[in-house]
Structures are given as C-alpha cells and as structure tokens.
XYZ file of C-alpha atoms in Angstrom:
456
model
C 0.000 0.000 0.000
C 1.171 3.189 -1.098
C 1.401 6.685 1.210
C -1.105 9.123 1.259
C -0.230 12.517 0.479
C -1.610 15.531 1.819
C -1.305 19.290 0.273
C -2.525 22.533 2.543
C -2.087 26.093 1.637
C -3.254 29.567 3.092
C -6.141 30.890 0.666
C -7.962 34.135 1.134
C -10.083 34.069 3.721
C -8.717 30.488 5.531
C -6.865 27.157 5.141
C -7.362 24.630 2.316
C -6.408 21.043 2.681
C -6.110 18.885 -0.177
C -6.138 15.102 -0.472
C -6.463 12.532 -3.458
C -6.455 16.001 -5.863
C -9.923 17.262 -3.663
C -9.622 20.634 -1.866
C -11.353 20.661 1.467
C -11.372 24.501 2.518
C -11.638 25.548 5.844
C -13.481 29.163 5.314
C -14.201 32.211 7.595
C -15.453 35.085 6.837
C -13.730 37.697 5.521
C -13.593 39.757 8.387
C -12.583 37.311 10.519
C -9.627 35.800 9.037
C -8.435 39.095 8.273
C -7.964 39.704 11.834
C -5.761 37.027 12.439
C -2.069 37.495 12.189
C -0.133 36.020 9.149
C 2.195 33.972 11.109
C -0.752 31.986 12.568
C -2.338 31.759 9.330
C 0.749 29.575 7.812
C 1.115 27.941 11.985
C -3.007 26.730 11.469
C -2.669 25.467 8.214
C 0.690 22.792 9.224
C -1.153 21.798 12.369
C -4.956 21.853 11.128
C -3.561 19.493 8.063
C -2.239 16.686 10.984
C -5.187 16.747 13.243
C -7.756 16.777 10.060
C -5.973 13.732 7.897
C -4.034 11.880 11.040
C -6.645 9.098 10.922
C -6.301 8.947 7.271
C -3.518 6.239 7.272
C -5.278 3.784 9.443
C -8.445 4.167 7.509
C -7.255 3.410 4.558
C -4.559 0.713 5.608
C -1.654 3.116 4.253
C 1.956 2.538 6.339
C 1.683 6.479 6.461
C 1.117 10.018 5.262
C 3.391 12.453 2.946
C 2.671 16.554 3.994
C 3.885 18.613 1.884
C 3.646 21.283 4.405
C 5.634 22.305 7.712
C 5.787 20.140 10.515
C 3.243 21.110 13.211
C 3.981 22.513 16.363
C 1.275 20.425 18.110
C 2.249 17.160 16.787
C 2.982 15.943 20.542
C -0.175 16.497 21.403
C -2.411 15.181 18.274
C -0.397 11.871 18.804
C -1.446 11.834 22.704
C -5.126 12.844 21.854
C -5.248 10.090 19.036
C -3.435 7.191 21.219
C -5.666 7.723 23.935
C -8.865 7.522 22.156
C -8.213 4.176 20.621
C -9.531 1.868 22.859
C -12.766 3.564 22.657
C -12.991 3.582 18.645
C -11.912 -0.314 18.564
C -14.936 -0.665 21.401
C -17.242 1.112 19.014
C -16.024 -0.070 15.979
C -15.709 -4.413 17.096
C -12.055 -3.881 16.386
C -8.792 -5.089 18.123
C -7.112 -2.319 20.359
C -3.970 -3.793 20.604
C -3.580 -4.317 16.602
C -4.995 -0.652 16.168
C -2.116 0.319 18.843
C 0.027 -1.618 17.021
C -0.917 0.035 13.724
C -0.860 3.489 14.877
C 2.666 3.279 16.592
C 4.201 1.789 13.215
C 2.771 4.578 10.854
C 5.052 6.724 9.560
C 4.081 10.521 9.304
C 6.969 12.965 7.108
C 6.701 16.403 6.461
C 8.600 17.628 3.145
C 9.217 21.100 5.089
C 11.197 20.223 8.571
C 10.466 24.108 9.785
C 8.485 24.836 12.353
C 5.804 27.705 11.977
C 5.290 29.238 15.466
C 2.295 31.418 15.089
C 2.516 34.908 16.309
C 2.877 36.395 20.034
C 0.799 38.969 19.653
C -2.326 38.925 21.585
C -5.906 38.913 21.515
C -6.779 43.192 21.582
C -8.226 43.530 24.479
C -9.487 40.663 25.184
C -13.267 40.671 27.293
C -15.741 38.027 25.337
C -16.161 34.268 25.519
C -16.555 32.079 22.596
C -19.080 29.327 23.070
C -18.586 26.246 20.760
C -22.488 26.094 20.051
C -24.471 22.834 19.269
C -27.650 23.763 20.943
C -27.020 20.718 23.341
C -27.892 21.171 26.253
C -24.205 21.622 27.797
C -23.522 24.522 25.265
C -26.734 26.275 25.832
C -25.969 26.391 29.641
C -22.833 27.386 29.451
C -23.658 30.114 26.935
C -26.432 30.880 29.629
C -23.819 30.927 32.632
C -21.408 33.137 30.469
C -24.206 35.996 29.572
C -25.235 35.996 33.010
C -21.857 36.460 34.709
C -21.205 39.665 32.045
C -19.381 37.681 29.216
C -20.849 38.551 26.408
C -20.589 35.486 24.879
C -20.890 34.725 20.973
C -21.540 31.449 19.386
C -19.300 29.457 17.050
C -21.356 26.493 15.333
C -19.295 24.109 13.154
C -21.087 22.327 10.138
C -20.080 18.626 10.001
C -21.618 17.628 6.602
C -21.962 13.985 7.848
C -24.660 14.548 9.610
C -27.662 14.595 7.857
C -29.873 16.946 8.910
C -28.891 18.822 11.689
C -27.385 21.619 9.383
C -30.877 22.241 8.253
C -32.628 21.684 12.238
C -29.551 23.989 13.633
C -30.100 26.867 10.839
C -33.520 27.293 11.517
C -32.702 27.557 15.405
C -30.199 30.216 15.065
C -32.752 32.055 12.623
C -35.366 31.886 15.634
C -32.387 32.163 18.422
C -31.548 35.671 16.064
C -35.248 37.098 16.088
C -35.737 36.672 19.443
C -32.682 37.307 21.234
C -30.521 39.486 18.312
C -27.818 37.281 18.800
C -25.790 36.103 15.691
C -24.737 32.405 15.316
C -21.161 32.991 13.820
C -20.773 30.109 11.414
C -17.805 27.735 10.197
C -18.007 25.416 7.626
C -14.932 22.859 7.452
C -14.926 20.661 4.686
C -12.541 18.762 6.156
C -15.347 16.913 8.030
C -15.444 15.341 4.881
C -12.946 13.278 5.722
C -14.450 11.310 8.634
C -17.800 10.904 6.458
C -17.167 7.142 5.029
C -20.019 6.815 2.499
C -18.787 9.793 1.067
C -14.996 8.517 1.261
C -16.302 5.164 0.253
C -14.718 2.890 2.897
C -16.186 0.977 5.879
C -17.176 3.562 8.577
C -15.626 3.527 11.689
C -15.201 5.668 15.250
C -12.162 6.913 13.937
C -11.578 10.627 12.971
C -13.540 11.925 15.405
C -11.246 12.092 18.955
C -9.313 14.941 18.134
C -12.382 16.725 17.325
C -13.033 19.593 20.381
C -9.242 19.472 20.031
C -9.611 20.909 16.292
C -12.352 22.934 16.959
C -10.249 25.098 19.675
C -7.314 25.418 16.730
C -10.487 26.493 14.017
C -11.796 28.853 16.409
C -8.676 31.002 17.033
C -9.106 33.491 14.132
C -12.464 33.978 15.655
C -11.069 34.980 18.869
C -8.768 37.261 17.215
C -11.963 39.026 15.163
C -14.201 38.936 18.389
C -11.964 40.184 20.996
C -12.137 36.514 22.753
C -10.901 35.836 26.303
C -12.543 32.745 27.143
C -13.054 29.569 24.824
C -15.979 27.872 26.493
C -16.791 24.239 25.386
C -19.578 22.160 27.137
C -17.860 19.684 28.584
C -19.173 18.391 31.423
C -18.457 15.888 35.001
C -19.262 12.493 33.268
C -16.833 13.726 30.241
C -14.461 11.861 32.451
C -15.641 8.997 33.031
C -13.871 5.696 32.070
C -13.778 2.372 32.299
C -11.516 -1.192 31.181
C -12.432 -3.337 28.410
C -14.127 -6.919 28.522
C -10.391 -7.879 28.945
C -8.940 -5.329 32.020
C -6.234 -4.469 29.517
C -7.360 -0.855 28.218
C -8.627 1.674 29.628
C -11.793 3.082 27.909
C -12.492 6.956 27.163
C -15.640 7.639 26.093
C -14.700 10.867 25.033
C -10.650 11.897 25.754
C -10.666 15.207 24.127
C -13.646 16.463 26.298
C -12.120 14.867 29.277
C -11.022 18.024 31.992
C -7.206 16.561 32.006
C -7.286 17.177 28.210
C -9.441 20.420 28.718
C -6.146 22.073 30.626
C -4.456 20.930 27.606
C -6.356 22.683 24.946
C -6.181 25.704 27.237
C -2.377 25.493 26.609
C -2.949 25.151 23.151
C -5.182 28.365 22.637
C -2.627 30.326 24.834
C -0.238 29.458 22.345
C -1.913 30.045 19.444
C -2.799 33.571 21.022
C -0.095 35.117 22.288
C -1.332 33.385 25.277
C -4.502 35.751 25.715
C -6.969 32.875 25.291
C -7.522 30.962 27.815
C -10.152 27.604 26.903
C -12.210 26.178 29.880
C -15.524 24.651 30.756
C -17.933 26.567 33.136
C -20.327 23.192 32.946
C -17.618 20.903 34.536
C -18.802 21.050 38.119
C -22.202 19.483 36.949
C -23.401 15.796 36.197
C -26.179 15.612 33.110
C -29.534 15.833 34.770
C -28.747 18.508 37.128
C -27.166 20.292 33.639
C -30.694 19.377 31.943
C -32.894 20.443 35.190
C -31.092 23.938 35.333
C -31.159 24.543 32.050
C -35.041 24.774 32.153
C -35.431 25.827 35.642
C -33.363 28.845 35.386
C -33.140 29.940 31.821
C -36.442 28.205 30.058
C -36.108 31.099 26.987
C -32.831 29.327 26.002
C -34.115 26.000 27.027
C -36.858 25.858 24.014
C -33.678 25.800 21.348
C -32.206 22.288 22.721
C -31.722 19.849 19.938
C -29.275 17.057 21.343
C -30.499 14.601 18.619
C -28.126 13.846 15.776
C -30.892 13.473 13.719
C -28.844 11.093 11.537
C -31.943 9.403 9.862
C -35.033 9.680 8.207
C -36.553 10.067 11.510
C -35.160 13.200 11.824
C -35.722 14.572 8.776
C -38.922 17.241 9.466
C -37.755 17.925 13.631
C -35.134 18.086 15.177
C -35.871 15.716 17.846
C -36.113 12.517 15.931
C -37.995 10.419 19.019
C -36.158 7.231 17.552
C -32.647 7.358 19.081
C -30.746 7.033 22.412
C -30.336 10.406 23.072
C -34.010 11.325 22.621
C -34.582 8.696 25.051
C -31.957 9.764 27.394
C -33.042 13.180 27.293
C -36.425 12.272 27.610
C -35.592 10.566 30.709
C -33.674 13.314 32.491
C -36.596 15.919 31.993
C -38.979 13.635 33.667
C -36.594 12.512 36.769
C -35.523 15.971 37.460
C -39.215 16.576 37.340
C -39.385 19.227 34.291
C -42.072 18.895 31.247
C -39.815 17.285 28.389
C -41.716 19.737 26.414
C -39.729 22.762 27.754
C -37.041 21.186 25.772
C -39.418 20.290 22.600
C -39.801 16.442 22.773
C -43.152 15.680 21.860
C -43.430 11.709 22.351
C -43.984 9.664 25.579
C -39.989 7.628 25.569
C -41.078 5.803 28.594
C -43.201 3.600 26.972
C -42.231 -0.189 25.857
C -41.662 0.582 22.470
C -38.666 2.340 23.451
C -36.891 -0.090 25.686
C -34.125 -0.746 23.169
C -32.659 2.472 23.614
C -32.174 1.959 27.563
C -28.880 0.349 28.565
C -30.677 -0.241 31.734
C -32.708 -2.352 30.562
C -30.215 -4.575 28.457
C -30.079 -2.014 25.000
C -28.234 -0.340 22.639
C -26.894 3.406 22.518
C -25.349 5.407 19.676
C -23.276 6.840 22.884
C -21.765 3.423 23.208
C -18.513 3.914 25.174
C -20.345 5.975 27.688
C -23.211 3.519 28.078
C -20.383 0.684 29.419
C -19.272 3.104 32.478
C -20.841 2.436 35.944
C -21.600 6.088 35.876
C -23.669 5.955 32.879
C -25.653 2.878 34.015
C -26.093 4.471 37.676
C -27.383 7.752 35.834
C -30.020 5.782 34.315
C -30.973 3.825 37.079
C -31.317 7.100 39.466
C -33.583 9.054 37.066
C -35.735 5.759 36.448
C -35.960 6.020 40.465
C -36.716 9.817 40.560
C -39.298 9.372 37.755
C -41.369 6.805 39.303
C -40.986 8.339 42.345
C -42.714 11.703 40.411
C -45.617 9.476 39.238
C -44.136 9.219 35.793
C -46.403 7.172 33.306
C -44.990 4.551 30.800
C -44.767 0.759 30.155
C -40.887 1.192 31.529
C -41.449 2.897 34.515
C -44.151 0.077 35.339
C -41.317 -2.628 34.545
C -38.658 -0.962 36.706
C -41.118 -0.456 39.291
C -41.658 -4.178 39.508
C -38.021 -5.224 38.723
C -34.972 -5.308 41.228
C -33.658 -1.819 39.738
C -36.219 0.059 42.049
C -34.759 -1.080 45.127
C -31.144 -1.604 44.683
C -32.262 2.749 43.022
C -33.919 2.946 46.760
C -31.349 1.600 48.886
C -28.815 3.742 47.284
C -30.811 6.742 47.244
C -28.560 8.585 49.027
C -25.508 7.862 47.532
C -27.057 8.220 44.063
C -28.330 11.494 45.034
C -24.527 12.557 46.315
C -23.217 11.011 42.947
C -25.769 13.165 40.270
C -26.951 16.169 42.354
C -23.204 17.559 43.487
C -21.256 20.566 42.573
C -17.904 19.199 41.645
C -14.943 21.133 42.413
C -13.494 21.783 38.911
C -10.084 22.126 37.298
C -11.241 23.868 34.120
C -13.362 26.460 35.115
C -11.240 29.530 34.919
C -10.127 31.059 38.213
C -11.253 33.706 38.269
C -14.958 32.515 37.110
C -15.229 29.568 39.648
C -16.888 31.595 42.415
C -19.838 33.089 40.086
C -20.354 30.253 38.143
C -20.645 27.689 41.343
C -22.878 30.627 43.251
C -25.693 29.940 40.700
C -25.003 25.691 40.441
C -25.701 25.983 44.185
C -28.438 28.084 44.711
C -30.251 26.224 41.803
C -29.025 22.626 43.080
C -30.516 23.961 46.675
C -34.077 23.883 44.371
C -33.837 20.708 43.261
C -35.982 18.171 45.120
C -35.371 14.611 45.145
C-alpha cells in the first residue's frame, strides 16, 4: 500500500487542505480571518492538516502520510489525543485495540518542510468576550447561559459537520429563531474537512475513527475567531461524566468515552489556545462542576427562553428529517428521561413523544439495550445515571410501560437503597479544574443556589 499525500495552503479568507487532488477549505469570513495574524495563518494550516488527515492512514490501511507542508507545532499532542482515544474507537467499531495500537505506533508521518511555523505572540486586543462552541445541546446552551449571566458577552461558534444529515438544516432554523428573538448572531464555520471522517462519502467501511481529536480541532479552528471577536474565554460544554472511564471486557485498556472532552485534556487545549494567542486565550468549561440531569434540570429551571432551542439529537436518519428531535434514538430517550426525573415537562425542551413507553426499551442500557453513545453507556456512571432518574421518575408518578417494569423489577430497590448515595453522585457541585479562576466563584454561586431547588 502506497502513502497518502496531503497538500494545505493559506487561501484568502482560511486554510485549504487537499487530499487525493480534492480541496477541502476551511473558510471564515472575511472579516474574521483578516484579523488574524499572518504567522498563525501559515502555523493553522501545518497543524490543522495533521489533526484533520491523522486518521487517514489507518483508515485506509496506508503505512503512512506524505505533507507537503511544515511540521506542526502540536504534533505531541495530536499523537497523545489520538493514542488515547483508541480503545474507545476499537470498542465502538468491534475492532482489536492492541492491533490498532500496534498500527498506529508503526505509521510513519513525514513532512517535506522540517520548519516549524510558530504562530505569532501577539495577543488577543483587548481581550473581554467568551466564545461558546455552540451545538444547541444542552451543555452549550448552559454554558452560553452561565457566560451571559456572569457579564461575558458570549458569541456562538457552530461548526457544520456535513456527515450529519440533517442537523445543518434543524440547527439553521434555530439560530434564525435564536436571532429574532434574542438578536444574537450564530457565527458560522463550515470545514470541509469533516469530509474526511464521512465514510459513504470517502467510500470505505465507517468507523469511530476521525472523530477524537475533534473539540481538540475545533479550539485550533476557532482562534481566528477569537482574534476578530476580541475573545478571552473559549468555552466548550464539557461536562463531570466527560471523564468517566472504564476497562475493556479484557482489564487491559482503559476506555475513554470521550478523551478530548475529558477536563485533564481540557487544561491541555487551554495550553494550546494560549499558544496560538499570544497566550490571551484561555479555553475552559464553566459546565464541569455538573453531572447531566442537574445540567438538563437547570437549564429549564433557570433559563427556560434558552431552554426551548435544545436539539441534542443527531438526527442522523429519516426520523429526523422534518424535527429536530427525531424520538427514535438514544439520546431522545436519554433526554427524555432526564426531563422527567428531574421533574421538568420534556416539552420545555421540545420532545413531543412519551420515551417511557415499551416501544422504546431498546434504547435503555438499563434495561439490556443499545446506545449510539456506546462507550459511555459501558461506564458504571452511565448505568447508575439511568438507574437514578428511572428512580426519581417513578418516584414523580411518571407514566410509561418502563417505569411500570422498573417499578416491579430489582432496579427500584437496589435505586432505593442507594438513594442517598445516588443522590450525592448526580446532584453535586464538583470542584473543577477547568473552570477559569477567576470565574469559579460566580459560576458555582448559581449551580448551588439552583441545586438547593432541586428536590429529590
């Protein structure tokens, strides 16, 4: 098997990779990308080539890649980001871990152009905004909701990953409604390097990888907007049970469901952005004290005009191809599931079916089934999460076929019995590492005072 050869060049307004004699921009507008400094233009394009094409070789079964470009600064890091989410794309995927390891460590990655790029020192002017990497999840729209309220100003950043269906078309027509009601612009980026983790459209088997380096890529993509916006923070939604793990069948790996959104990797990217910023960026998470349902139930309880825009559904298939809740998936479930524990009307958030009903029993790991958030599923976390909003639900006279079964099944009291260590485990403010320092106090003040709401 031959090596793959990648191109990238600086274009006017952003970075253009090229592979197999296809151009995959990566465009901002114009204003934006003028604001960045030329150094960091030519220091994006070397490192945004690795982290976009470094699964490339093991997807194609290619001993390595050719770039025809610098070697990148962050090269360390991509290769710790990548290693470590292995095990859980060989778990998704059915794959071997050790082979992939194997694999991985043996492929050979050359750059033509030995130089290293730095990007420029010079810093963010004055810096007083946050960037919010947008999804209109709920973990993004609370921590754009915690960043307005503690005076900063946030703006969104929404990338378009072209794999996905339909949630281009869902998310557009939520930022036109987000817009008219609250004047605030969604600041758009499309990559087309997404491309190259969408395998129909590459043509080869699909598999997990291409996507763990991806909040890791985002941070790198969102730096011109920083420089245009007058960022300070870089905020990304990644909350407690982002670092969660677990080991394999075997109790040889170690399993992360989702490395680059762990809070260890967090401090990393915020080392990256100061970098790339003349270190006046600093990236955090302001949701990182916070397990999911006490994320979902203060989302609605405290800010219910943002809480109408969540869409957490991929809305990968048909199902979702006229809402964007599709009412057929895992996380519709899941979500479904947290509104009713945490005792909030799942139609605050827009979900317009009854999940707790037999029909849907497939998408419960709980009760023996599948989810499209696979890794996750496997960690005693996310099976105790399920089990304690199960509890809560049927303790708050939720109806459904389910909450009948678990009722009647051994789930409700080993759920009673551990009430209050459940409770301890999901309803906690966590003392966080990645919640900037000089943000922690405000942004635990309100996780506390609305925690102090909740009741069991």
């Amino acid at each position: 098997m031959k090596f793959l050869h990648i191109y990238s060049k600086v274009i006017d307004n952003g970075v253009e990779i090229r592979f197999r004699k296809n151009p995959y921009p990566i465009a901002y507008p114009s204003f934006v990308w003028g604001a960045t400094p030329k150094e960091t233009h030519i220091a994006l394009k070397d490192n945004l080539a690795l982290a976009t094409t470094m699964h490339l070789p093991l997807v194609f079964n290619s001993p390595g890649a050719v770039y025809h470009s610098g070697r990148p600064l962050l090269e360390p890091y991509f290769v710790q980001n990548f290693l470590k989410d292995i095990p859980s794309c060989t778990e998704v995927d059915g794959t071997s871990t050790d082979e992939l390891v194997r694999k991985f460590f043996n492929t050979d990655y050359q750059f033509l152009d030995p130089v290293i790029m730095y990007p420029s020192q010079e810093a963010v002017d004055s810096p007083f905004c946050a960037l919010v990497g947008t999804s209109f999840g709920k973990d993004s729209l609370l921590t754009y909701a915690v960043a307005d309220e503690i005076g900063l100003q946030p703006e969104m950043i929404y990338v378009v990953e072209q794999s996905m269906t339909y949630e281009e078309k869902h998310k557009t027509e939520l930022a036109r409604r987000f817009k008219n009601e609250f004047g605030k612009e969604l600041n758009i980026l499309k990559h087309e390097t997404g491309k190259l983790r969408d395998y129909p459209y590459l043509e080869v088997p699909i598999t997990e990888f291409g996507w763990g380096l991806q909040t890791t890529e985002y941070a790198l993509e969102f730096i011109p907007f920083a420089y245009a916006l007058n960022a300070k923070y870089l905020l990304f939604g990644n909350e407690q049970t982002a670092a969660a793990t677990y080991l394999d069948a075997e109790g040889r790996w170690v399993v992360h469901p989702c490395y680059d959104q762990s809070h260890r990797w967090t401090l990393h990217i915020d080392q990256i952005t100061q970098s790339f910023s003349g270190r006046s960026v600093h990236t955090g998470s302001l949701v990182e004290p916070l397990m999911d349902m006490m994320i979902q139930y203060i989302l609605v309880h405290r800010y219910p005009e943002l809480a109408k825009y969540q869409m957490s559904c991929f809305t990968e298939t048909e199902a979702g191809r006229d809402y964007h809740w599709c009412h057929n998936c895992s996380i519709c479930a899941k979500m479904y599931l947290m509104c009713v524990g945490s005792g909030i009307d799942p139609k605050a958030i827009g979900l317009r079916e009854n999940m707790l009903e037999r029909e849907y029993k497939r998408f419960f790991t709980l009760f023996g089934g599948k989810s499209i958030t696979f890794t996750y599923a496997h960690t005693k976390v996310g099976r105790d999460e399920q089990l304690f909003a199960f509890y809560l639900a049927a303790r708050k006279g939720a109806q459904g076929g389910l909450i009948e079964e678990f009722k009647a099944s051994p789930l409700y009291h080993e759920a009673k019995n551990r009430e209050e260590e459940l409770c301890k485990t999901f309803c906690s403010v966590y003392d966080p590492i990645s919640v900037p320092h000089e943000l922690k106090k405000k942004v635990l003040s309100i996780y506390r005072e609305e925690i102090a709401s909740f009741q069991i």
